[in-house]
Coordinates of C-alpha atoms and ligand atoms in Angstrom, one line a residue:
M11 CA 12.3 33.6 -10.5
T12 CA 10.4 34.6 -13.8
F13 CA 6.9 35.1 -12.0
V14 CA 4.9 38.3 -12.7
R15 CA 2.8 38.3 -9.6
N16 CA 0.6 41.3 -10.1
A17 CA -1.6 39.9 -12.9
W18 CA -4.8 37.8 -13.3
Y19 CA -4.2 34.3 -14.0
V20 CA -6.8 31.7 -15.0
A21 CA -7.2 29.4 -11.9
G22 CA -9.4 27.1 -14.0
W23 CA -12.7 26.6 -16.0
S24 CA -15.5 27.8 -13.7
P25 CA -17.5 24.2 -13.8
T26 CA -14.4 22.5 -12.5
F27 CA -14.9 24.0 -9.1
G28 CA -17.4 23.1 -7.0
R29 CA -18.0 22.2 -3.1
E30 CA -15.1 19.7 -3.0
L31 CA -11.8 21.2 -2.0
T32 CA -9.5 21.3 -5.2
P33 CA -5.9 21.6 -4.9
L34 CA -3.8 23.6 -7.3
T35 CA -0.4 24.9 -7.5
I36 CA 0.4 28.1 -9.1
M37 CA 3.8 29.8 -9.0
D38 CA 4.9 27.1 -6.6
E39 CA 2.2 28.1 -4.2
D40 CA -0.2 25.4 -3.1
I41 CA -3.6 26.6 -3.0
V42 CA -7.1 25.1 -2.2
V43 CA -10.3 26.3 -4.0
F44 CA -13.9 25.6 -3.2
R45 CA -17.0 27.3 -3.5
T46 CA -19.3 28.6 -0.7
E47 CA -22.9 27.3 -0.2
A48 CA -24.0 30.3 -2.2
G49 CA -21.5 29.3 -4.9
K50 CA -19.0 32.0 -4.5
A51 CA -15.3 30.7 -5.1
V52 CA -12.6 30.8 -2.4
A53 CA -9.0 30.4 -2.7
L54 CA -6.9 29.8 0.3
T55 CA -3.3 28.8 0.8
D56 CA -3.3 25.0 1.1
E57 CA -1.5 24.4 4.3
C58 CA -2.6 24.6 7.5
P59 CA -0.1 26.8 9.7
H60 CA -0.2 24.3 12.7
K61 CA 1.6 21.1 11.3
R62 CA 1.4 22.1 7.7
L63 CA -1.2 19.4 6.6
P64 CA -2.7 20.7 3.1
L65 CA -6.2 22.1 4.1
S66 CA -7.5 20.2 0.8
K67 CA -7.4 17.1 3.3
G68 CA -9.7 18.8 5.4
K69 CA -13.7 19.4 4.8
L70 CA -15.8 22.1 4.5
I71 CA -18.3 22.7 7.4
G72 CA -20.7 25.5 5.7
D73 CA -18.6 27.9 4.2
S74 CA -15.6 27.2 6.7
L75 CA -12.7 25.0 5.9
Q76 CA -11.6 22.6 8.8
C77 CA -8.4 21.0 8.9
G78 CA -8.3 17.6 8.9
Y79 CA -5.7 16.9 11.6
H80 CA -6.7 19.1 14.7
G81 CA -9.4 20.9 13.3
L82 CA -8.5 24.3 13.1
T83 CA -11.1 26.2 10.9
F84 CA -10.7 29.1 8.6
G85 CA -13.2 31.4 7.3
C86 CA -13.4 32.4 3.4
D87 CA -11.2 35.3 4.2
G88 CA -8.4 32.9 5.7
K89 CA -9.0 34.1 9.2
C90 CA -9.0 31.4 12.0
L91 CA -12.7 30.8 13.5
R92 CA -11.9 28.0 15.8
V93 CA -8.6 26.3 17.5
P94 CA -10.1 23.1 19.3
G95 CA -9.0 22.7 22.7
Q96 CA -8.4 26.2 23.3
S97 CA -10.6 29.6 23.7
N98 CA -7.9 31.9 22.4
L99 CA -6.7 32.4 18.6
P100 CA -3.4 32.9 18.2
P101 CA -2.4 35.8 16.0
S102 CA -0.5 33.7 13.5
A103 CA -3.4 31.5 13.0
W104 CA -4.7 32.4 9.4
V105 CA -4.0 31.5 5.9
R106 CA -3.9 33.7 2.7
A107 CA -7.0 34.6 0.9
Y108 CA -6.5 35.0 -2.7
P109 CA -8.5 37.5 -4.8
L110 CA -10.5 35.8 -7.3
H111 CA -12.8 36.9 -10.0
E112 CA -15.1 34.9 -12.4
A113 CA -16.4 35.6 -15.7
R114 CA -17.1 33.9 -18.9
G115 CA -17.0 30.7 -17.3
I116 CA -13.5 31.3 -16.1
L117 CA -12.1 31.6 -12.6
W118 CA -9.0 34.2 -12.4
I119 CA -6.8 34.2 -9.5
W120 CA -4.6 37.3 -8.5
M121 CA -1.3 36.2 -7.0
G122 CA 0.2 39.6 -6.1
E123 CA -0.4 42.4 -3.9
V124 CA -4.0 42.2 -3.0
E125 CA -4.8 45.8 -3.0
K126 CA -3.6 45.9 -6.6
A127 CA -6.1 43.3 -7.5
D128 CA -8.6 45.2 -9.6
P129 CA -11.2 43.4 -11.6
A130 CA -11.3 45.7 -14.2
L131 CA -7.8 44.4 -15.3
V132 CA -9.3 41.0 -16.0
F133 CA -8.8 40.1 -19.7
D134 CA -12.0 40.4 -22.0
L135 CA -13.1 40.5 -25.3
P136 CA -16.0 42.6 -26.8
E137 CA -16.6 39.7 -29.1
F138 CA -18.0 37.7 -26.2
D139 CA -21.0 39.8 -26.1
D140 CA -21.3 40.1 -29.9
P141 CA -24.0 37.8 -31.5
R142 CA -21.6 37.5 -34.8
W143 CA -19.4 35.3 -32.5
A144 CA -19.6 32.0 -31.0
P145 CA -17.5 31.0 -27.8
H146 CA -16.3 27.4 -27.4
H147 CA -14.2 26.3 -24.5
G148 CA -11.2 24.1 -25.0
D149 CA -8.8 21.9 -22.6
A150 CA -6.4 22.7 -19.9
L151 CA -3.2 21.6 -21.4
Q152 CA -0.3 20.7 -18.9
I153 CA 2.8 21.6 -20.3
E154 CA 6.5 20.7 -18.8
S155 CA 7.8 23.9 -19.8
N156 CA 8.5 27.4 -18.2
Y157 CA 5.6 29.5 -18.9
L158 CA 7.8 32.2 -20.8
A159 CA 8.8 29.7 -23.3
L160 CA 5.1 29.1 -23.9
A161 CA 4.7 32.8 -24.4
D162 CA 7.6 33.0 -26.9
N163 CA 5.8 30.3 -28.8
L164 CA 2.5 32.6 -28.8
C165 CA 4.1 35.4 -30.3
D166 CA 5.8 33.5 -32.9
P167 CA 3.8 33.1 -36.0
A168 CA 6.8 31.6 -38.0
H169 CA 6.7 28.1 -36.0
V170 CA 3.4 27.3 -37.5
S171 CA 4.7 26.5 -40.9
F172 CA 7.1 23.9 -39.6
V173 CA 5.2 22.6 -36.2
H174 CA 1.8 22.4 -37.5
P175 CA 1.9 21.4 -41.2
T176 CA -1.5 19.3 -41.2
T177 CA -3.6 22.1 -39.5
L178 CA -2.6 25.6 -39.2
G179 CA 0.3 25.9 -41.4
N180 CA 1.6 24.8 -44.9
P181 CA 5.0 25.6 -46.5
E182 CA 3.9 28.8 -48.3
S183 CA 4.4 30.9 -45.3
E184 CA 7.6 29.8 -44.7
D185 CA 9.6 33.0 -45.8
V186 CA 6.9 35.6 -45.5
P187 CA 8.4 38.1 -43.2
I188 CA 6.7 38.9 -39.7
D189 CA 5.5 42.3 -38.6
C190 CA 6.4 43.1 -34.9
A191 CA 5.0 45.8 -32.8
R192 CA 4.8 46.6 -29.3
E193 CA 1.5 48.4 -27.6
G194 CA 1.8 49.0 -24.0
R195 CA 2.5 45.6 -22.6
T196 CA 1.2 43.5 -25.6
V197 CA 3.3 42.3 -28.3
V198 CA 1.9 42.0 -31.7
T199 CA 3.2 39.9 -34.2
S200 CA 1.5 39.3 -37.6
R201 CA 1.6 38.3 -41.2
W202 CA -0.4 37.8 -44.1
I203 CA 0.0 35.0 -46.6
R204 CA -1.8 36.0 -49.9
D205 CA -2.8 33.8 -52.8
A206 CA -1.8 30.5 -51.2
P207 CA -3.7 27.0 -50.9
P208 CA -5.6 27.0 -47.5
V209 CA -4.2 25.2 -44.6
G210 CA -5.8 22.0 -43.4
F211 CA -7.9 23.8 -40.8
F212 CA -9.6 26.0 -43.5
K213 CA -9.7 23.2 -46.1
A214 CA -11.8 21.6 -43.3
F215 CA -14.1 24.6 -42.1
G216 CA -13.7 27.2 -45.1
N217 CA -15.3 25.3 -48.1
F218 CA -12.5 27.3 -50.1
E219 CA -12.5 26.2 -53.9
G220 CA -9.0 28.0 -54.9
N221 CA -6.2 30.0 -53.1
V222 CA -6.9 32.1 -49.9
D223 CA -5.4 35.1 -48.1
R224 CA -4.4 34.0 -44.7
W225 CA -3.7 36.1 -41.8
H226 CA -2.2 35.6 -38.4
Y227 CA -2.1 38.3 -35.6
Y228 CA -0.8 37.2 -32.5
Y229 CA -1.4 39.4 -29.5
L230 CA 0.4 38.5 -26.4
H231 CA -0.9 40.6 -23.3
A232 CA 1.8 40.3 -21.2
P233 CA 2.1 38.2 -19.0
C234 CA -0.4 35.6 -19.7
V235 CA -2.8 35.9 -22.1
A236 CA -2.5 35.3 -26.0
V237 CA -5.1 36.1 -28.5
I238 CA -4.6 34.7 -31.9
D239 CA -6.6 36.2 -34.6
F240 CA -6.4 33.8 -37.7
G241 CA -8.3 33.4 -40.4
S242 CA -8.8 32.9 -44.7
A243 CA -10.7 34.6 -46.9
A244 CA -10.9 33.7 -51.0
S245 CA -8.2 35.4 -52.5
D246 CA -10.4 36.6 -55.3
E247 CA -12.1 38.9 -52.7
A248 CA -8.7 40.8 -52.1
I249 CA -9.9 41.7 -48.8
G250 CA -7.9 44.6 -46.8
E251 CA -6.3 43.8 -43.4
E252 CA -9.4 45.7 -41.6
E253 CA -11.8 43.5 -43.3
R254 CA -11.2 40.2 -41.7
D255 CA -14.5 39.7 -40.8
K256 CA -15.5 38.9 -44.5
G257 CA -13.4 35.7 -44.0
V258 CA -13.6 32.8 -41.8
R259 CA -12.1 34.3 -39.0
L260 CA -11.2 32.7 -35.2
F261 CA -9.8 34.0 -32.0
A262 CA -7.9 31.2 -30.5
L263 CA -7.3 32.4 -26.8
H264 CA -4.5 30.9 -24.6
F265 CA -4.5 31.5 -20.7
L266 CA -1.1 30.8 -19.6
T267 CA -0.8 29.8 -15.7
P268 CA 2.7 29.1 -14.3
V269 CA 2.6 26.1 -12.1
S270 CA 6.6 26.0 -11.2
E271 CA 9.4 27.2 -13.3
T272 CA 9.3 24.1 -15.4
R273 CA 5.5 23.4 -15.6
S274 CA 2.6 25.4 -16.9
I275 CA -1.0 25.0 -17.8
D276 CA -2.5 26.3 -21.0
H277 CA -6.3 26.9 -20.7
W278 CA -7.2 27.5 -24.3
M279 CA -10.6 28.2 -25.9
H280 CA -11.8 29.8 -29.3
L281 CA -14.5 32.4 -30.6
R282 CA -15.4 31.8 -34.3
N283 CA -17.4 33.8 -36.7
I284 CA -19.3 31.0 -38.4
G285 CA -21.4 28.0 -37.5
L286 CA -22.7 30.0 -34.7
D287 CA -25.1 27.6 -33.3
D288 CA -23.2 24.7 -34.5
E289 CA -21.9 23.3 -31.2
E290 CA -20.4 20.2 -32.9
M291 CA -18.4 22.5 -35.3
G292 CA -16.6 24.0 -32.3
E293 CA -15.8 20.4 -31.1
R294 CA -14.5 19.3 -34.5
M295 CA -12.4 22.4 -34.4
N296 CA -11.1 21.6 -31.0
V297 CA -9.8 18.1 -32.5
Q298 CA -7.7 20.2 -34.7
F299 CA -6.6 22.5 -32.2
R300 CA -5.6 19.5 -29.8
I301 CA -3.5 18.2 -32.7
A302 CA -1.7 21.4 -32.9
F303 CA -1.1 22.2 -29.4
D304 CA 0.1 18.5 -28.7
E305 CA 2.8 19.4 -31.6
D306 CA 3.6 22.7 -29.5
K307 CA 3.9 20.8 -26.3
A308 CA 6.4 18.1 -27.8
I309 CA 8.5 21.0 -29.0
L310 CA 8.3 23.0 -25.8
E311 CA 9.0 20.0 -23.6
A312 CA 11.8 18.8 -25.6
I313 CA 13.4 22.4 -25.2
Q314 CA 12.9 22.3 -21.3
A315 CA 14.4 18.9 -20.9
R316 CA 17.4 20.5 -22.5
E317 CA 17.3 23.5 -20.1
A318 CA 18.8 21.0 -17.4
K319 CA 22.0 21.1 -19.2
P320 CA 24.1 24.3 -19.6
P321 CA 24.1 25.3 -23.1
A322 CA 27.6 24.7 -24.9
R323 CA 27.2 27.8 -26.9
R324 CA 25.2 31.2 -27.0
P325 CA 22.1 30.7 -28.7
L326 CA 21.7 31.9 -32.3
R327 CA 19.5 34.9 -32.8
I328 CA 17.2 35.3 -36.1
A329 CA 14.9 37.5 -37.6
V330 CA 11.8 35.6 -36.1
D331 CA 13.1 36.0 -32.8
R332 CA 11.8 39.7 -32.8
G333 CA 8.2 39.1 -31.1
P334 CA 9.9 36.9 -28.3
N335 CA 12.7 39.2 -27.7
L336 CA 10.1 42.1 -27.5
L337 CA 8.2 40.1 -25.1
R338 CA 11.0 39.2 -22.8
R339 CA 11.8 42.8 -22.5
V340 CA 8.2 43.8 -21.2
I341 CA 8.5 40.8 -18.9
A342 CA 11.7 42.2 -17.8
E343 CA 10.1 45.6 -16.9
M344 CA 7.1 44.2 -15.2
L345 CA 9.5 41.9 -12.9
E346 CA 11.6 45.2 -12.4
E347 CA 8.6 47.1 -11.4
E348 CA 7.5 44.3 -9.1
S349 CA 11.0 44.4 -7.3
S350 CA 11.0 48.0 -6.8
P351 CA 9.0 49.4 -3.9
S352 CA 6.4 51.5 -5.8
D353 CA 4.7 53.2 -3.0
E354 CA 7.6 54.6 -1.2
K355 CA 6.6 57.3 1.5
E356 CA 7.5 60.8 0.7
P357 CA 10.4 61.9 3.1
V358 CA 9.2 63.5 5.8
Q359 CA 10.1 67.2 5.8
A360 CA 11.9 68.4 9.0
V361 CA 10.0 71.2 10.7
S362 CA 12.0 74.4 10.9
Ligands
LIG407 S1 -2.3 20.2 11.0 FE1 -3.9 21.5 10.9 S2 -5.1 21.7 12.9 FE2 -3.0 20.7 12.9
LIG408 FE1 1.7 26.4 -32.4

């Protein structure tokens, strides 16, 4: 099992949830999401403890969820409120209620220990509140791949030259070395490609006349959030690494949700520092992102298909693997931490 449970994952874009019963699968767990009459999101196990009918086949009665088979009814906290035909409520008549947090048009769900679900840990970026930046939502891309293979891809700027030749990459970056660092549970991989023609994306949105300096900073906040800071500035401006706001700069955000060991969803969106009031520009950028992310999907699904067969030889390791290797180490630590009891009681002192 590769799932890190104690983390906030994206359940979906906020507008996709309403009064209807929406079934989701995250980490192989079936979950039903709905909103109360007041609009608050609720997530419960999508399985009746009686005969296992998915509760998403039932109906809402006010803010309670009634099973569609024999009418067991559950409140927003998962407690059973009613068992038709009897007056007592069996102690095991309950379903799990998942902690949720909603912000920036995104519904987050906590899959781990309830008491550790701290809303302060939900991913955020100061640029969401900065008038010099415009956020724009993208899609929920379904990928037949383990989420860690997708996370590998998101701390791997090297693939861009080869996988995204018409949008985000070009051959000029093929041999440019990648810097790699770890900051707590974040893996940062980066590189600058100086004095090279703009890639397709910046030809379309940068109005550059000549060569550009292009950067990529991939921040993979383990286990499931990637921020890709990328952009271009005219080479004759010779901007420094900390002057990226002078160029055309974007943050591409990817929120990875493991559906199962072999399937993931990538909710992606961007923030940009140009065309702030130009919604149509955001959509045109999304057209380019869709091309690029479908290219990633094709690669990852082809690799996942191979995972079904045992490898004939040990995988080759090369220099560009440093970021993904570092990520796997962080994930291994997180899994290890979750598997070892953290709050062991102090041994009781013998009273003499
Ligand atoms: S299966 Fe839900 S009440 Fe019987
Ligand atoms: Fe990619």
